[in-house]
Coordinates of C-alpha atoms in Angstrom, one line a residue:
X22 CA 1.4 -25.0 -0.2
X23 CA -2.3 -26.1 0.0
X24 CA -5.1 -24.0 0.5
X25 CA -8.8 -24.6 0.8
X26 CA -10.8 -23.4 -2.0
X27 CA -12.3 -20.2 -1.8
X28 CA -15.8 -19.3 -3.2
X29 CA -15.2 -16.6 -5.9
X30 CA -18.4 -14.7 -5.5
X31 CA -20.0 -15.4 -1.6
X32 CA -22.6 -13.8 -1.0
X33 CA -23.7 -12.3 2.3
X34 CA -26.6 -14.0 3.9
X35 CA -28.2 -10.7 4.5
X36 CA -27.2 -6.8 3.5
X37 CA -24.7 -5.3 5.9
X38 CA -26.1 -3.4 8.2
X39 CA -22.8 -0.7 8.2
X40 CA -23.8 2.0 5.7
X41 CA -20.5 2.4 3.9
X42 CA -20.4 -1.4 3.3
X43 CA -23.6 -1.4 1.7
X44 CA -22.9 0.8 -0.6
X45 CA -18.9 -0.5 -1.4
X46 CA -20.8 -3.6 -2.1
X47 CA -23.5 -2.3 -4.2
X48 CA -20.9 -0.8 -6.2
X49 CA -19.0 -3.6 -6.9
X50 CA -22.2 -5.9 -7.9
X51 CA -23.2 -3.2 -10.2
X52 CA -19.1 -3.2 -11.5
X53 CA -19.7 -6.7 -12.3
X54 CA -22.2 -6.2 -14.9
X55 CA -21.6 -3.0 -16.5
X56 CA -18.6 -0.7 -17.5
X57 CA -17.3 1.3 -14.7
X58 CA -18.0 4.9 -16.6
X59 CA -22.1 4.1 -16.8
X60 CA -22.3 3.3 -13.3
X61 CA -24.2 6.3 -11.6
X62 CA -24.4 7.4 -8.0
X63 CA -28.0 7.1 -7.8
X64 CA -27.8 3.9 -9.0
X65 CA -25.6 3.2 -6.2
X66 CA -27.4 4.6 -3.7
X67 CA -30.5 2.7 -5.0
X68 CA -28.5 -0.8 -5.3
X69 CA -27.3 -0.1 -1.7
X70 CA -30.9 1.0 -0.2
X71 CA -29.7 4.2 0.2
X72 CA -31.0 8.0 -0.5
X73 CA -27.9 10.2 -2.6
X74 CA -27.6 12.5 0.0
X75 CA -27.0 9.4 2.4
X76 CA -24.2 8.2 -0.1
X77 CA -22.8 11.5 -0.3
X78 CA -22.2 11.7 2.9
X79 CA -20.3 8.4 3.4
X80 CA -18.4 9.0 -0.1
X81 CA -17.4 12.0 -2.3
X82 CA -17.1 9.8 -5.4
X83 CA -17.0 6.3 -7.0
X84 CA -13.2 6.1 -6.4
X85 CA -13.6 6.8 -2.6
X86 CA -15.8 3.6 -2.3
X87 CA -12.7 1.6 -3.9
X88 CA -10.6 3.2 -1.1
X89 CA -13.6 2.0 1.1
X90 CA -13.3 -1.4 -0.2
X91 CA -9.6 -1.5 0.8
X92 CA -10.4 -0.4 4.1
X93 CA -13.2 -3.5 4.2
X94 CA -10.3 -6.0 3.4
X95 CA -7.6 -4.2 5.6
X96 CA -9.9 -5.0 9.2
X97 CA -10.5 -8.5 7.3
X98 CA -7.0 -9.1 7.4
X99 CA -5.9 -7.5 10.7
X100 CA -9.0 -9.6 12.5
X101 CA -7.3 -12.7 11.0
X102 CA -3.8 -11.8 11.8
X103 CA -1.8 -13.7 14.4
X104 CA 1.7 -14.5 15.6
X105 CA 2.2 -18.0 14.1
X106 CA 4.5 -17.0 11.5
X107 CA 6.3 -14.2 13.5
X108 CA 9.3 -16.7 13.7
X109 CA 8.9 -17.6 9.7
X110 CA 10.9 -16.0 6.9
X111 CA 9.7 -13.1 5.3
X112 CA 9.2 -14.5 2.3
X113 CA 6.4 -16.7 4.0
X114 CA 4.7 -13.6 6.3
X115 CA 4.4 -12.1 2.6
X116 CA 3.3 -14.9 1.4
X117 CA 0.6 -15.2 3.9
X118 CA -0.5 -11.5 3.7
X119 CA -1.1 -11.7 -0.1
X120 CA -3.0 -14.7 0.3
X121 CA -5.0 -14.0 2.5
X122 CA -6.0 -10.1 1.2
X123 CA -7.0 -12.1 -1.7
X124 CA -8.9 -14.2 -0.1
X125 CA -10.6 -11.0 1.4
X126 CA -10.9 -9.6 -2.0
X127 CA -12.5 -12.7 -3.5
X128 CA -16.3 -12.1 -3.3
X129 CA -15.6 -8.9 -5.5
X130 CA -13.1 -10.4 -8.1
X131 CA -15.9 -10.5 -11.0
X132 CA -16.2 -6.4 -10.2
X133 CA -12.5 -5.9 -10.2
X134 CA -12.0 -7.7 -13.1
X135 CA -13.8 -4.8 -14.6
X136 CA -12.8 -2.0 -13.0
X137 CA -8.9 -2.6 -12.5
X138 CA -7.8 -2.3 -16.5
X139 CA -9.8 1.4 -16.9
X140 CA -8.6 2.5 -13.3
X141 CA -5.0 1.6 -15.3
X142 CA -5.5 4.1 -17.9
X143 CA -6.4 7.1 -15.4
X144 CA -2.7 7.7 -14.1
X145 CA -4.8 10.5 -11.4
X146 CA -7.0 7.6 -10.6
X147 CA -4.0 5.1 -10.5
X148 CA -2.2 7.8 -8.5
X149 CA -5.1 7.8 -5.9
X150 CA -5.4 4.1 -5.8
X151 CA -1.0 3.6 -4.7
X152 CA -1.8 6.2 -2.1
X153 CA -4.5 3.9 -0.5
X154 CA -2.2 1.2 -1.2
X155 CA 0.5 2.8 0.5
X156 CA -1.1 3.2 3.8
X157 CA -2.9 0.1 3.6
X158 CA 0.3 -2.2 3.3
X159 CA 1.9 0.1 6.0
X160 CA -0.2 -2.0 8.1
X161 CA -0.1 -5.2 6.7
X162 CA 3.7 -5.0 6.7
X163 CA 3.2 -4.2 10.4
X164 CA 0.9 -7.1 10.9
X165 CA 3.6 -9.4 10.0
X166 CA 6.8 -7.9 12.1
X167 CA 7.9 -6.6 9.0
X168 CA 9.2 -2.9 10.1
X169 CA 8.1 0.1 8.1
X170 CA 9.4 2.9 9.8
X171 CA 13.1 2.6 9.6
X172 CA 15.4 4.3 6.7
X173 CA 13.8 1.0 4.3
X174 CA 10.5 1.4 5.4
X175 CA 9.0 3.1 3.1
X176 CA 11.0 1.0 0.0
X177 CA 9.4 -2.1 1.5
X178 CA 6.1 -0.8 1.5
X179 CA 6.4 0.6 -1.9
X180 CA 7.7 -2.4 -3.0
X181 CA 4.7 -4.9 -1.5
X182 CA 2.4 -2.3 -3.3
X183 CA 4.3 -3.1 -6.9
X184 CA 4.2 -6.9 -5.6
X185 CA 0.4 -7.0 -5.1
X186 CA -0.4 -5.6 -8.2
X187 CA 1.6 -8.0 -10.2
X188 CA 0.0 -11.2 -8.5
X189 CA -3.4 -9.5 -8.8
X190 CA -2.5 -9.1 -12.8
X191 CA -3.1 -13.1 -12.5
X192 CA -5.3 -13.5 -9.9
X193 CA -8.2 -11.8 -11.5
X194 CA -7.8 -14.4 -14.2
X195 CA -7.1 -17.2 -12.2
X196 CA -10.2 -19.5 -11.9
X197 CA -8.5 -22.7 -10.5
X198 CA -10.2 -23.2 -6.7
X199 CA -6.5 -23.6 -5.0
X200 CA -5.2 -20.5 -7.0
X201 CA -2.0 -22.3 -8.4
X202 CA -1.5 -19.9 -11.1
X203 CA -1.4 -17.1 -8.4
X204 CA 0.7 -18.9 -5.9
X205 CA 3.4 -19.8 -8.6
X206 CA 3.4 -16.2 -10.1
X207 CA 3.9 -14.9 -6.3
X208 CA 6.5 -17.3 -5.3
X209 CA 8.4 -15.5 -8.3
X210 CA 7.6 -12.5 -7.3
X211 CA 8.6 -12.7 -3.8
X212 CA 12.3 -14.5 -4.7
X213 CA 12.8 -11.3 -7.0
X214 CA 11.6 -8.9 -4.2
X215 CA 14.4 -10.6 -1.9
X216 CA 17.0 -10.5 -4.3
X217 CA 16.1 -6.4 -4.6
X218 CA 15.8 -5.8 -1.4
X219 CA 19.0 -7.9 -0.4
X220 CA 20.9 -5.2 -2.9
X221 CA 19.3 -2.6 -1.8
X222 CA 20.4 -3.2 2.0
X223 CA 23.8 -4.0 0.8
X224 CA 23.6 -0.2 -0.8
X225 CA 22.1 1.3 2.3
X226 CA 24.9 -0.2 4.5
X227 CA 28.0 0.4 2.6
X228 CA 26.9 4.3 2.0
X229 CA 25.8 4.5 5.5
X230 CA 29.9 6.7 6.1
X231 CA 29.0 9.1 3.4
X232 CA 25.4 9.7 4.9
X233 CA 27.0 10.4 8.1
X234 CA 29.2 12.6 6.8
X235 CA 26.6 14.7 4.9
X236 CA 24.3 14.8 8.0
X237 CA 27.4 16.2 10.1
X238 CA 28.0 19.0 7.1
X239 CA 24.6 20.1 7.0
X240 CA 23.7 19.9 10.8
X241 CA 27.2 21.9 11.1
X242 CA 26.5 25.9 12.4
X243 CA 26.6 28.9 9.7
X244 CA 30.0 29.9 8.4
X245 CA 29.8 33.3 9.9
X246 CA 29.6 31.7 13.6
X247 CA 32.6 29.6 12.6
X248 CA 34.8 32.9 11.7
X249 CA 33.3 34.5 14.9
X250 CA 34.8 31.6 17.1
X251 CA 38.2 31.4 15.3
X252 CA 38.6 34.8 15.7
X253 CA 37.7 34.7 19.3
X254 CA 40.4 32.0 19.6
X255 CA 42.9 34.1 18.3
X256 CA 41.6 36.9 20.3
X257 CA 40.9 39.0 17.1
X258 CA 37.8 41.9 16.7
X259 CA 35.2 40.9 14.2
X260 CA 33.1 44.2 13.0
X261 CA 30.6 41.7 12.0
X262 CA 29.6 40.9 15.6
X263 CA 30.9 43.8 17.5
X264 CA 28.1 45.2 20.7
X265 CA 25.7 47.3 19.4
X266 CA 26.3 50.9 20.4

């Protein structure tokens, strides 16, 4: 599939006028020239023409401007999102999504590049960052007629988080300007996600008896009322229920 080339590292004509993307952005420009553990708020704020109590009060910490920054691509793709490939696939719609969130993500690769490998090695960072992940491809999946709320919903979601992470593992080293390396390692991807999610349908299906048959046990009413109703049948006293005198 041919793409047009995407600039790595564009540059906004002018600083963004919206507070909290100035100072995503000033964080990722500083994240592209020095570790992610010596970058300090007030150099943030300063980067991002900001005072520190004007930062703290858009973001509680350095991770919550990542979060920030997957908000930023989240309206980027939503704005671009349109029914065109509704009637496509769903290995295409994915294909579509991924591509174009990393064509959202593009002008802060060279800061990601940095950041992603520590963020790897902090599992309550890396923990944080699926959340966020989690809610953001909630909507992606949405985007694309892809449901999310049904008994699968969440395994597809979880599973487009696992998928993104493994394309971005090449993507952040992939300098070629139509992104073959990327595109080949996600058209892998996605035929092993199908495969998955084609056994785990089959699963879901052929238990579906035995999950009825649980839900009918444990929605069933207490054993006590049971005996009270037999024994009503038979026309029997139960001391356990009798009036209160």
């Amino acid at each position: 599939m041919a793409r047009k080339p995407v600039s790595p590292q564009a540059e906004p004509a002018a600083p963004a006028a919206d507070p909290r993307k100035r100072a995503v952005e000033a964080l990722m420009r500083l994240a592209a020239g020095q570790p992610w553990d010596q970058i300090e708020l007030p150099e943030i704020a300063a980067e991002a023409g900001l005072t520190l109590a004007q930062l703290r009060g858009l973001f509680p910490s350095k991770l919550a401007m990542l979060g920030g920054l997957t908000r930023m691509v989240d309206d980027a793709v939503l704005a671009g999102s349109s029914d065109d490939l509704m009637g496509e696939p769903f290995k295409e719609r994915m294909f579509d999504l991924v591509m174009r969130r990393l064509d959202a993500l593009a002008p802060y690769k060279a800061g990601l590049r940095r950041i992603l490998p520590v963020i790897r090695r902090d599992p309550l960072a890396l923990a944080a960052l699926n959340s966020g992940a989690v809610n953001s491809w909630r909507y992606m999946l949405a985007s694309a007629g892809i449901p999310t709320e049904d008994a699968l919903g969440t395994v597809r979601v979880q599973g487009a988080v696992l998928l993104m992470a493994r394309v971005s593992e090449v993507w952040l080293d992939d300098e070629e300007p139509e992104l073959s390396k990327t595109m080949a390692r996600l058209d892998r991807e996605l035929k092993t996600a199908g495969c998955i999610m084609a056994r785990v349908e089959d699963v879901h299906r052929l238990t579906a008896p035995l999950r009825g048959l649980a839900r009918a046990i444990c929605s069933g009413r207490p054993l006590k009322a049971r005996r009270r109703e037999r024994a009503s049948d038979r026309g029997e006293d139960n001391e356990d229920y009798a009036p209160a005198i």
